[in-house]
Coordinates of N, CA and C in Angstrom, one line a residue:
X688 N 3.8 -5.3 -2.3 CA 4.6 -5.1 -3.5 C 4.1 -4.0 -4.4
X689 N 5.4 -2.9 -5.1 CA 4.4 -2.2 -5.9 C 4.7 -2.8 -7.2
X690 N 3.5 -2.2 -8.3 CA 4.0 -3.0 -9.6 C 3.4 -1.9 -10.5
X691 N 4.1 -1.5 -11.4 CA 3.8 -0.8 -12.4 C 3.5 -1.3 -13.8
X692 N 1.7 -0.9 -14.4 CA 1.3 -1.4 -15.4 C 1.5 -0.8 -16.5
X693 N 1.5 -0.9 -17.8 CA 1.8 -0.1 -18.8 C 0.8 -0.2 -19.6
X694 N -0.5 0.2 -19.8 CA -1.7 0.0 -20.7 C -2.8 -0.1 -20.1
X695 N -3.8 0.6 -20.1 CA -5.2 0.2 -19.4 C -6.2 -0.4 -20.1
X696 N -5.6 -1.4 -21.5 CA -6.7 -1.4 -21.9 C -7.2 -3.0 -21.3
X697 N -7.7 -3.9 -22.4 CA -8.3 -5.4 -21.9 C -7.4 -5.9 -20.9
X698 N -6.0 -6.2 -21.3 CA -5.0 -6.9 -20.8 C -4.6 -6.1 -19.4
X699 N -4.6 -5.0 -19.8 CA -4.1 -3.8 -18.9 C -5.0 -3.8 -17.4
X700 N -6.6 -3.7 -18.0 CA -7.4 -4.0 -16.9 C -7.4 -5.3 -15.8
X701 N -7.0 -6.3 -16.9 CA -7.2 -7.8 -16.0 C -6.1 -8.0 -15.4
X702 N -4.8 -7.2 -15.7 CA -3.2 -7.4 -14.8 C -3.9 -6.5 -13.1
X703 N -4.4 -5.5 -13.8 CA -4.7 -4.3 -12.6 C -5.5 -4.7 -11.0
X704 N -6.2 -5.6 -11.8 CA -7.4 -6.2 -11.0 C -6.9 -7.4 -10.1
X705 N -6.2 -8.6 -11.0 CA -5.1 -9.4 -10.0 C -3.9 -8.7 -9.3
X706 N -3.5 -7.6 -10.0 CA -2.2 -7.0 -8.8 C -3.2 -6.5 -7.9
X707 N -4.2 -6.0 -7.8 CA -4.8 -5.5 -6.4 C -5.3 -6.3 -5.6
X708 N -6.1 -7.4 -6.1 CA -6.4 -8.7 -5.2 C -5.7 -9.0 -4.4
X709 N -4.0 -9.4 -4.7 CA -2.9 -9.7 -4.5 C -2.3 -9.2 -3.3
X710 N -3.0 -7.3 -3.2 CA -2.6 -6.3 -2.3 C -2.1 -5.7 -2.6
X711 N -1.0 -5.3 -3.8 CA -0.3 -4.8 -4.4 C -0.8 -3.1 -4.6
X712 N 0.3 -2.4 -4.6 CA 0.0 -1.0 -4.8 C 0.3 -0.7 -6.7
X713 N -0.7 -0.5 -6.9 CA -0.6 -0.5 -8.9 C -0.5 1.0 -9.5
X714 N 0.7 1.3 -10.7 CA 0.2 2.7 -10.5 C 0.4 2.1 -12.0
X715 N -0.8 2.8 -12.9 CA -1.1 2.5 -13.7 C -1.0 3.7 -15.0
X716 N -0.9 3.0 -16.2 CA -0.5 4.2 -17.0 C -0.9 4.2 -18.4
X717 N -1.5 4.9 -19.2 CA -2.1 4.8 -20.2 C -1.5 5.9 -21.5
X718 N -2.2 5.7 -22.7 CA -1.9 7.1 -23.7 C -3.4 8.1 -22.9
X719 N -4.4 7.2 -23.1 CA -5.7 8.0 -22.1 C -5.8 7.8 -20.4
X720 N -5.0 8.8 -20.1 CA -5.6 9.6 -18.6 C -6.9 9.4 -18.1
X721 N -8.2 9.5 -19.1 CA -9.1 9.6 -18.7 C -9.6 7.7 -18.4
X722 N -9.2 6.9 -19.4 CA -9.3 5.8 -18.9 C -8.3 4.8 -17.9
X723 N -7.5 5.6 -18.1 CA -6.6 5.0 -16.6 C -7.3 4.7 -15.8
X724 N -7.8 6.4 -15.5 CA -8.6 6.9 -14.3 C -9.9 5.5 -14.2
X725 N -10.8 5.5 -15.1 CA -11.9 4.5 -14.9 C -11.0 3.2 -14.7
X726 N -10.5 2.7 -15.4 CA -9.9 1.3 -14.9 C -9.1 1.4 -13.5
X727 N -9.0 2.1 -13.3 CA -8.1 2.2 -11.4 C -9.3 2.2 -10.9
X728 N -10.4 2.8 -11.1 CA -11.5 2.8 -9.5 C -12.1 1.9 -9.9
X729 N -12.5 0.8 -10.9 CA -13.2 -0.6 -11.2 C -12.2 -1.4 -10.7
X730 N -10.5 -1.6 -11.4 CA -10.0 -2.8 -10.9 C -9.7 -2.5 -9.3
X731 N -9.7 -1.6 -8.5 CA -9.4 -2.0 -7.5 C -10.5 -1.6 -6.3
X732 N -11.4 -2.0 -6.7 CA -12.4 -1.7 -6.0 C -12.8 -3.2 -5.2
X733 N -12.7 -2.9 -3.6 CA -13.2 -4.6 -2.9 C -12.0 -4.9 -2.8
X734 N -10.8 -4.5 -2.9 CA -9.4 -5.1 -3.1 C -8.8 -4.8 -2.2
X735 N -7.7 -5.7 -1.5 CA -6.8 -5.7 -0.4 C -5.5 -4.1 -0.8
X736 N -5.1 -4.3 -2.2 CA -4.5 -3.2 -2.9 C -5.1 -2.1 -3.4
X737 N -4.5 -1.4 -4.0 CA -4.8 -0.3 -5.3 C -4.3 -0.2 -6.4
X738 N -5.1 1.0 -6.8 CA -4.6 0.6 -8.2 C -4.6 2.7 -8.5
X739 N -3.8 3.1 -8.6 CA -4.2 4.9 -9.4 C -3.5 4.8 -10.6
X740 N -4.6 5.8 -11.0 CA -3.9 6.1 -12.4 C -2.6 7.3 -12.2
X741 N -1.8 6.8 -13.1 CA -0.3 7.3 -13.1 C 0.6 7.9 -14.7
X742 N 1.3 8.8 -14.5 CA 2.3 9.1 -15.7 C 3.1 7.5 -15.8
X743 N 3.6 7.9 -16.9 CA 4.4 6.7 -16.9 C 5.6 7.1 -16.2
X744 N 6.4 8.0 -16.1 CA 7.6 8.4 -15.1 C 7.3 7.4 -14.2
X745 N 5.9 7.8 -13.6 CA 5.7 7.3 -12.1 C 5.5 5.3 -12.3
X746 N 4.7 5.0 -13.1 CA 4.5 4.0 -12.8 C 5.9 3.1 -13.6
X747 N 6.8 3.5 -14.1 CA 7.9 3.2 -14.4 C 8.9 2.6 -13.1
X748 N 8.5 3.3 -12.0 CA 9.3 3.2 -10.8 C 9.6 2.3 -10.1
X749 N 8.3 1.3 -10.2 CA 8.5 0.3 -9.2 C 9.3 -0.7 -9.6
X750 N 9.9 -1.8 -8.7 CA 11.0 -2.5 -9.6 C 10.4 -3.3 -10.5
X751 N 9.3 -4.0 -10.7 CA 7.9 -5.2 -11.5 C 7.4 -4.1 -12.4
X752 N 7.7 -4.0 -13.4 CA 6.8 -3.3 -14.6 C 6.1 -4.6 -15.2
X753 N 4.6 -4.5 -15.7 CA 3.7 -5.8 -16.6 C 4.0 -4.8 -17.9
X754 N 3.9 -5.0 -19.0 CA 3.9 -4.4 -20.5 C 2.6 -5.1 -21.1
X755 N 1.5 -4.3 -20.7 CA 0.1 -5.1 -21.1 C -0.8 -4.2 -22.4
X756 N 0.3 -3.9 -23.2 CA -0.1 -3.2 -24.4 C 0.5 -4.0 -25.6
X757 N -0.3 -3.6 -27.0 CA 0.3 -4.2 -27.9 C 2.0 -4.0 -28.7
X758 N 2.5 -5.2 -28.5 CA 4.1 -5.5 -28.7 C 4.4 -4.5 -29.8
X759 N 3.7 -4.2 -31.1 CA 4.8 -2.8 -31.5 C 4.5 -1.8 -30.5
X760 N 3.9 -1.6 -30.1 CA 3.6 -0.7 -28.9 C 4.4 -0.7 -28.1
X761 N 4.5 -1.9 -27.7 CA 5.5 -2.3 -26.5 C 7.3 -1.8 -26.8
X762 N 7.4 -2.5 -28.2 CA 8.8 -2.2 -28.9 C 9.2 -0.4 -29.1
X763 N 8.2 0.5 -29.2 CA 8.3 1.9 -29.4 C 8.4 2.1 -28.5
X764 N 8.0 1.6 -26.9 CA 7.8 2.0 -25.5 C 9.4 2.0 -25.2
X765 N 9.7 0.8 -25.1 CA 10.7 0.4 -24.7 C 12.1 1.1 -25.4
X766 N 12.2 1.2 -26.4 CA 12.9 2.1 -27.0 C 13.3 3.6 -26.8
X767 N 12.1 4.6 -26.0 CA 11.4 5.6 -25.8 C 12.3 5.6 -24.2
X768 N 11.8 4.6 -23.4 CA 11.9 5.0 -22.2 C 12.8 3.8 -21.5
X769 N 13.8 3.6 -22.6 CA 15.0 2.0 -22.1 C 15.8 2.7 -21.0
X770 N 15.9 4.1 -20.8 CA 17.2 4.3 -19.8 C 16.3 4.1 -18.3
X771 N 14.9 4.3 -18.2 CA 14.2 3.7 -16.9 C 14.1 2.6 -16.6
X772 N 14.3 1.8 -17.8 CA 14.1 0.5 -17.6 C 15.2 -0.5 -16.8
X773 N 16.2 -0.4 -17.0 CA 17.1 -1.4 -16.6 C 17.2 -1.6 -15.6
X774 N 17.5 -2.8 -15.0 CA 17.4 -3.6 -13.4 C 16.6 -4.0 -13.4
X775 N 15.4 -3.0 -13.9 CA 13.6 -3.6 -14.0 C 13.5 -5.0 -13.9
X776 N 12.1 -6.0 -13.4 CA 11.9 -7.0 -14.1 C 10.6 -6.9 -14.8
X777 N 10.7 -6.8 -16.2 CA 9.8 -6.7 -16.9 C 9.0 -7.8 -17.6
X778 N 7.7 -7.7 -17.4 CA 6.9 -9.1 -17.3 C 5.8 -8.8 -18.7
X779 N 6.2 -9.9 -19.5 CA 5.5 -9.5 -21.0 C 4.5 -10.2 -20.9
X780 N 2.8 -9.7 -21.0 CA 2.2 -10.4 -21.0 C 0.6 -10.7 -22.0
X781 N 1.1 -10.2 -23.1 CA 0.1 -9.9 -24.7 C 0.8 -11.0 -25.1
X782 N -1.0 -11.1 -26.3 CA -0.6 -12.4 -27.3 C 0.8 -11.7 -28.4
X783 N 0.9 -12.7 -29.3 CA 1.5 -12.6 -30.5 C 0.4 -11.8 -31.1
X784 N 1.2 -11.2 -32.1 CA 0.0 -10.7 -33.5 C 0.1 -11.4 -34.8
X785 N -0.6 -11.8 -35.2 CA -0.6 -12.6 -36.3 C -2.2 -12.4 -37.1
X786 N -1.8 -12.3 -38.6 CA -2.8 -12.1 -39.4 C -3.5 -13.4 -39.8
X787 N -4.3 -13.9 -40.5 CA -5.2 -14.7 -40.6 C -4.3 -15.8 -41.8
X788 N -2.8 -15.2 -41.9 CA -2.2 -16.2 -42.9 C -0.6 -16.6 -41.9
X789 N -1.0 -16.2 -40.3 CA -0.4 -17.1 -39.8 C 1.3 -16.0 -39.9
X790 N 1.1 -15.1 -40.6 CA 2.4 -14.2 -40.4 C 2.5 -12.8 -39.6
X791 N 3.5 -12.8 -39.0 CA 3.5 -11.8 -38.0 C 3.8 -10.1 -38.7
X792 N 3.9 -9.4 -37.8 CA 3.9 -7.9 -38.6 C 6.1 -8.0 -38.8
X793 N 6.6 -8.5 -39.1 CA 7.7 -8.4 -39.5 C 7.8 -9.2 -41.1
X794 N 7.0 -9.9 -41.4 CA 6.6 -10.6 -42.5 C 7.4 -11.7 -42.5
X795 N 8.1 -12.2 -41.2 CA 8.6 -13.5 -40.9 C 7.4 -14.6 -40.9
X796 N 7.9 -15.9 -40.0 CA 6.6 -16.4 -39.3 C 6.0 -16.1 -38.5
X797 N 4.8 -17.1 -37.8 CA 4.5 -16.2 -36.9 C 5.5 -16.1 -35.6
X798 N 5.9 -17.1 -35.4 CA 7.3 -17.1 -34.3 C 8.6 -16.7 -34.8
X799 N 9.0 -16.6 -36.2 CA 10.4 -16.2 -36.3 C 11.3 -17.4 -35.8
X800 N 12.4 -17.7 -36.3 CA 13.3 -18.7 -36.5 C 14.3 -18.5 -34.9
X801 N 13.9 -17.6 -34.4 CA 14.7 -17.3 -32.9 C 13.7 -18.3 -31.5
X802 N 15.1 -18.8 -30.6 CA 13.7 -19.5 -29.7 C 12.9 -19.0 -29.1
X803 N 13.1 -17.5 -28.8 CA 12.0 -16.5 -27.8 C 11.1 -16.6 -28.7
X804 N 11.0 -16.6 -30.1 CA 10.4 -15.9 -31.1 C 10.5 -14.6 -31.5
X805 N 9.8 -13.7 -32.5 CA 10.3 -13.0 -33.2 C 10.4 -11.4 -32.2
X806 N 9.0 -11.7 -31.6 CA 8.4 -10.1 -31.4 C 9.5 -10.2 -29.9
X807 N 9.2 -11.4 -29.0 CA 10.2 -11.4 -28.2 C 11.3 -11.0 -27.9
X808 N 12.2 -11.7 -29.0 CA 14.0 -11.0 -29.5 C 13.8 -9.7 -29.2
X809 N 12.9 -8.9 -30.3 CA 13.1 -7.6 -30.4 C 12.6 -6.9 -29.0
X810 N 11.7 -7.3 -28.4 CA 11.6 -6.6 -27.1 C 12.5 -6.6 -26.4
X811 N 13.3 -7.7 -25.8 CA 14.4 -8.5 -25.0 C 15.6 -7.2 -25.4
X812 N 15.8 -7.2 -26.8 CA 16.9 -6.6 -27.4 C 16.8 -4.7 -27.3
X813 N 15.5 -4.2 -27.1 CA 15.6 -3.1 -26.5 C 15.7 -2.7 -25.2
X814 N 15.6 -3.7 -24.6 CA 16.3 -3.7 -22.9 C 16.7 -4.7 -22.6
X815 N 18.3 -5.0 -23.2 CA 18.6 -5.9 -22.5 C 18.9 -5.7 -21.0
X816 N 18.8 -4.9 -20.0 CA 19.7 -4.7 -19.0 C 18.7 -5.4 -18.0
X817 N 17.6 -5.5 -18.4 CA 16.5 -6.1 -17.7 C 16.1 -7.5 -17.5
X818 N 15.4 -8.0 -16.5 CA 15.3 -9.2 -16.2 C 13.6 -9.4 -17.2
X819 N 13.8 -10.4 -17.6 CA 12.7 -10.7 -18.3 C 11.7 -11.9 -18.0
X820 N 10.9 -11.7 -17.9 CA 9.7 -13.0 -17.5 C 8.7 -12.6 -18.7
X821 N 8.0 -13.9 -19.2 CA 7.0 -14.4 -20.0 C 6.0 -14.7 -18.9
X822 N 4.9 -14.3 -18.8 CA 3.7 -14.4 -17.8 C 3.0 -14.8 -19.2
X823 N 1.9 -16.1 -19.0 CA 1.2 -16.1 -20.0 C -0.3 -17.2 -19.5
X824 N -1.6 -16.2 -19.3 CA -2.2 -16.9 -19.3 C -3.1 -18.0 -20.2
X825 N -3.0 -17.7 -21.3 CA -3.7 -19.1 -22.0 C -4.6 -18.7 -22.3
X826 N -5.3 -17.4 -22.3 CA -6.8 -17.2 -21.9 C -7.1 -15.9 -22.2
X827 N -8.2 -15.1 -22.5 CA -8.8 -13.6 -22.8 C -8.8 -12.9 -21.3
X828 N -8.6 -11.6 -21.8 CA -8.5 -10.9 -20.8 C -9.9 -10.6 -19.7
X829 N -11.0 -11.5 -20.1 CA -12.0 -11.3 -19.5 C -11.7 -12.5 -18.1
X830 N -11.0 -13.6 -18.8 CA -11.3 -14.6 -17.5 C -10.0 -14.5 -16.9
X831 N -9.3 -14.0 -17.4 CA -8.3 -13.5 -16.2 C -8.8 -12.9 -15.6
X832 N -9.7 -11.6 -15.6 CA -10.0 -10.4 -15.1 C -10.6 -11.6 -13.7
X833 N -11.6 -12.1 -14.3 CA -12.5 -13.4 -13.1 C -11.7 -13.6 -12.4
X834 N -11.0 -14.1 -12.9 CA -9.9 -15.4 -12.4 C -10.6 -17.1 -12.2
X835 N -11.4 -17.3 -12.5 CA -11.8 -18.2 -12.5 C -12.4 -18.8 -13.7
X836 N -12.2 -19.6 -14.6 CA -12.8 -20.6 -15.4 C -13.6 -21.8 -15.3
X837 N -14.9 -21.9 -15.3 CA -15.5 -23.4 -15.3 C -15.4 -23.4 -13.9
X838 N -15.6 -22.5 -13.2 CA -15.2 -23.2 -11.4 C -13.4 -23.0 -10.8
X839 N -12.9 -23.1 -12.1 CA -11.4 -23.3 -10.9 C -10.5 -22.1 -11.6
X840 N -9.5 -21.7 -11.2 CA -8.7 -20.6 -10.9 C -8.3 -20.6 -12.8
X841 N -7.6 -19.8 -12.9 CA -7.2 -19.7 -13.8 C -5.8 -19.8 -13.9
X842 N -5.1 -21.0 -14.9 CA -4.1 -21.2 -14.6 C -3.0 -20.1 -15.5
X843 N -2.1 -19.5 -15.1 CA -0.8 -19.0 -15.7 C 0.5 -19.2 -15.6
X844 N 0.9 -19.2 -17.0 CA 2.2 -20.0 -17.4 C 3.1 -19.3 -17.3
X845 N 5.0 -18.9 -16.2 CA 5.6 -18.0 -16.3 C 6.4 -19.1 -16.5
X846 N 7.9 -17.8 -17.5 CA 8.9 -18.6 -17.7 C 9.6 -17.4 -17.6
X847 N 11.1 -17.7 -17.3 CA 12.0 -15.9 -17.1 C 13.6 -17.1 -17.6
X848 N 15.1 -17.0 -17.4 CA 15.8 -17.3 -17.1 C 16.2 -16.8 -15.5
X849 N 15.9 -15.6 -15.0 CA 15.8 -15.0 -13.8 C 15.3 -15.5 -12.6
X850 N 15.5 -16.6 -12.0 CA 14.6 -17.2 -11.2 C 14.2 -16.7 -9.8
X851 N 15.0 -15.4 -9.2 CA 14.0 -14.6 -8.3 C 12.8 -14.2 -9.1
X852 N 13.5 -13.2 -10.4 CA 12.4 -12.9 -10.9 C 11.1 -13.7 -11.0
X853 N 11.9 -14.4 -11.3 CA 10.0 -15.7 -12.0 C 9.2 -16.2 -10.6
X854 N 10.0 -16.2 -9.4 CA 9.7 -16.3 -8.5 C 8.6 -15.0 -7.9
X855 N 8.8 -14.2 -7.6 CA 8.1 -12.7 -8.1 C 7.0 -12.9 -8.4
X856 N 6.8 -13.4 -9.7 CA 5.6 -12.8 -10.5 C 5.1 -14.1 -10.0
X857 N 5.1 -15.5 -9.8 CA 5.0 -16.6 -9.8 C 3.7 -15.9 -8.2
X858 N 5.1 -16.0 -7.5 CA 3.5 -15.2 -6.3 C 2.7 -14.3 -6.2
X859 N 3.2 -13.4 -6.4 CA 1.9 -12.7 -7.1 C 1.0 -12.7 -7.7
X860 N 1.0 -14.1 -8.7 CA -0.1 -14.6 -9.4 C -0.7 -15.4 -8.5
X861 N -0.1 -16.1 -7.7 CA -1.1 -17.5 -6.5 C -1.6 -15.9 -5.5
X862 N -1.0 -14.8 -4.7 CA -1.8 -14.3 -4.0 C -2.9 -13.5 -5.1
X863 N -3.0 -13.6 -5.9 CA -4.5 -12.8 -6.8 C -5.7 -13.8 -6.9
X864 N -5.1 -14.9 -6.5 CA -5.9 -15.9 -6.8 C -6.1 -16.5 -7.9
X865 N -4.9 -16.3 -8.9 CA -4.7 -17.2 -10.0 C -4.2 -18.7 -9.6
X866 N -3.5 -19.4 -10.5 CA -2.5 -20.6 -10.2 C -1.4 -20.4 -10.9
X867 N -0.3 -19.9 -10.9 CA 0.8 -20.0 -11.5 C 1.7 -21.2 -11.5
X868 N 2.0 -21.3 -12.4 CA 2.6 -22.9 -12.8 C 4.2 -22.8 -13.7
X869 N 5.3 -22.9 -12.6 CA 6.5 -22.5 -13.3 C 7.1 -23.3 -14.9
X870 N 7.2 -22.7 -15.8 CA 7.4 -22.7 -17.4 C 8.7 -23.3 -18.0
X871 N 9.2 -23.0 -17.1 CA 11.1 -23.1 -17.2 C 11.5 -21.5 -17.2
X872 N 12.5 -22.2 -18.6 CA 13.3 -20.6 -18.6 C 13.0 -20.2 -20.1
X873 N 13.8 -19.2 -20.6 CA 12.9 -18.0 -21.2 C 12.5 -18.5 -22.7
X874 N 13.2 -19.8 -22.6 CA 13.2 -19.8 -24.3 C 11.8 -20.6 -24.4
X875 N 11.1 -20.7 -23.3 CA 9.7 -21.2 -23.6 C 8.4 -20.4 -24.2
X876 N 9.3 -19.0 -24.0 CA 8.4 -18.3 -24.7 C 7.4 -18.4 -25.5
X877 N 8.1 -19.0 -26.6 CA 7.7 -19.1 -27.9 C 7.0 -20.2 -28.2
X878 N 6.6 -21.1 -27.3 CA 5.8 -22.3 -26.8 C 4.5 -21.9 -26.3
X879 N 4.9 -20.5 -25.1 CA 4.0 -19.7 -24.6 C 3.1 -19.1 -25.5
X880 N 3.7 -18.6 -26.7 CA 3.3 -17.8 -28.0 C 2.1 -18.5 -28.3
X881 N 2.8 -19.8 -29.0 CA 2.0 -20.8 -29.5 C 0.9 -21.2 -29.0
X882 N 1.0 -22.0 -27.8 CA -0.1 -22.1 -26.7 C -1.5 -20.8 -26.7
X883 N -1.1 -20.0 -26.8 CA -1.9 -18.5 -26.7 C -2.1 -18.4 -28.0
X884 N -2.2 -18.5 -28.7 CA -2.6 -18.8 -30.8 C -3.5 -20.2 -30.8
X885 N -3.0 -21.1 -30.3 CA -4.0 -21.9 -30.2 C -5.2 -21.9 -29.4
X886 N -5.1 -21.8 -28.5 CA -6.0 -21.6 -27.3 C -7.6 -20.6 -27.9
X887 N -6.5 -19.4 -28.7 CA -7.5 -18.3 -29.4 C -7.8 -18.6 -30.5
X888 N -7.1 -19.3 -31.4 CA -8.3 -20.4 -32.5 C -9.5 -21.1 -32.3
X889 N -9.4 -21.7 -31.3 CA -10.4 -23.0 -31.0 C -11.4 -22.2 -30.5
X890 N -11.2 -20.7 -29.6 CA -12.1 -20.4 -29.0 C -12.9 -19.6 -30.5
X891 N -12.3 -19.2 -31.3 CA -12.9 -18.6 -32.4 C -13.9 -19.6 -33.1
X892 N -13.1 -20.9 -33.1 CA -13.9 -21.7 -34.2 C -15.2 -21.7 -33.1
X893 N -15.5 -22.2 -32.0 CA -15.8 -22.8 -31.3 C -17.4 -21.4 -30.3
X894 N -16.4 -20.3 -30.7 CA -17.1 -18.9 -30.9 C -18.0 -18.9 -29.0
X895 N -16.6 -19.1 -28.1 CA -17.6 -19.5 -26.3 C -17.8 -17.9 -26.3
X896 N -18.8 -17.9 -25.5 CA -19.3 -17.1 -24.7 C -19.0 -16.4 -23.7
X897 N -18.2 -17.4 -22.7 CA -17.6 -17.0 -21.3 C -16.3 -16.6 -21.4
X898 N -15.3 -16.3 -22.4 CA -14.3 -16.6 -22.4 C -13.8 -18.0 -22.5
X899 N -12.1 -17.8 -22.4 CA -11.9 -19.3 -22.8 C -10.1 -19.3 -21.7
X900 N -9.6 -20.2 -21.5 CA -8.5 -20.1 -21.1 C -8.3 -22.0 -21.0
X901 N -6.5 -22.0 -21.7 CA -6.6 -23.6 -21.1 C -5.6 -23.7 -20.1
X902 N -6.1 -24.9 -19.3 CA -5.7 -25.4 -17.9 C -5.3 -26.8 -18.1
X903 N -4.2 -26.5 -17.0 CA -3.4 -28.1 -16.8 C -3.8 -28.8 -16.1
X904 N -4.5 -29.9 -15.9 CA -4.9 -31.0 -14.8 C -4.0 -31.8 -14.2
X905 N -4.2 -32.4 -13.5 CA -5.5 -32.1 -11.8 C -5.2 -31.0 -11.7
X906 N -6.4 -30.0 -10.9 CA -6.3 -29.2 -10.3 C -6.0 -29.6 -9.2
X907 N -5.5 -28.1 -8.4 CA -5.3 -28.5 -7.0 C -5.5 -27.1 -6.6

């Protein structure tokens, strides 16, 4: 599979590293060139895949784009480069942003009164033409990078209305050696959101070390 990433930074790195695991051919794309470059020879290093650093033209190409940069970022992107996008299936997978009073950068809530939620809508709404999935690990970009928490895989939560699509990303998360765990459909997003707000509270109050991510029991 090829898959095109959009960001090299935390999120950017830990997508890069499971798409290579995976086997996946990654072409990767940054504002910095120069750290593309270092994050493609770390994440895919020992890997069934690759990973190169790429323009965005290029890494635009493949039909799987991940958007592992932050959502106004994402929203200027998408706006910028919507006529490449369409058919795409584009897999969102950054937290919410939210200030310490729980309000988002639109000065809504932090979800907004819509079921995707707020930041969602507006992404959705600069490409509609696109199939959309919510990939959502629960977790910092460091123990995704692992893939493993406490001993067991790390679990991730997709949701799309698209169900090849969600199908897709669904395996490509179990071949990286994650556990993908199907979400429903898209309007769980915002559940997703939430889940991922909480998850990064506790780990704040709680201030871990290793990272944090939450998992659904039994494992298997």
């Amino acid at each position: 599979m090829r898959v095109g990433i959009i960001g090299a930074g935390a999120m950017g790195r830990a997508m890069a590293r499971r798409a290579a695991l995976a086997g996946s051919v990654v072409r990767l794309a940054d504002g910095s060139a120069g750290r593309a470059r270092r994050v493609a020879r770390e994440t895919s290093a020992g890997t069934p895949g690759s990973v190169v650093a790429a323009t965005v033209r290029a890494a635009l190409q493949p039909g799987l784009v991940i958007l592992a940069v932050d959502r106004a970022e994402s929203l200027e992107f998408l706006r910028s480069h919507h006529g490449l996008l369409a058919g795409k299936v584009l897999v969102e997978v950054t937290a919410p942003r939210t200030d310490a009073h729980g309000t988002d950068a639109y000065g809504t809530g932090a979800y907004g009164s819509e079921p995707y939620g707020t930041e969602m809508c507006d992404l959705m709404a600069a490409v509609p033409g696109a199939s959309w999935v919510r990939a959502c690990a629960a977790g910092d970009a460091e123990s995704i990078y692992r893939g493993l928490i406490d001993g067991h895989p790390v679990d991730i939560f997709v949701a799309a209305d698209d169900e090849p699509a969600k199908i897709r990303v669904i395996e490509l998360a179990n071949r990286s050696g994650l556990r993908a765990l199907d979400a429903g459909t898209l309007d769980r997003a915002r559940v997703l959101d939430e889940l991922t707000s909480l998850g990064r509270e506790i780990s704040h109050r709680l201030a871990t070390p290793e990272g944090w991510a939450i998992k659904l029991l039994p494992s298997w």
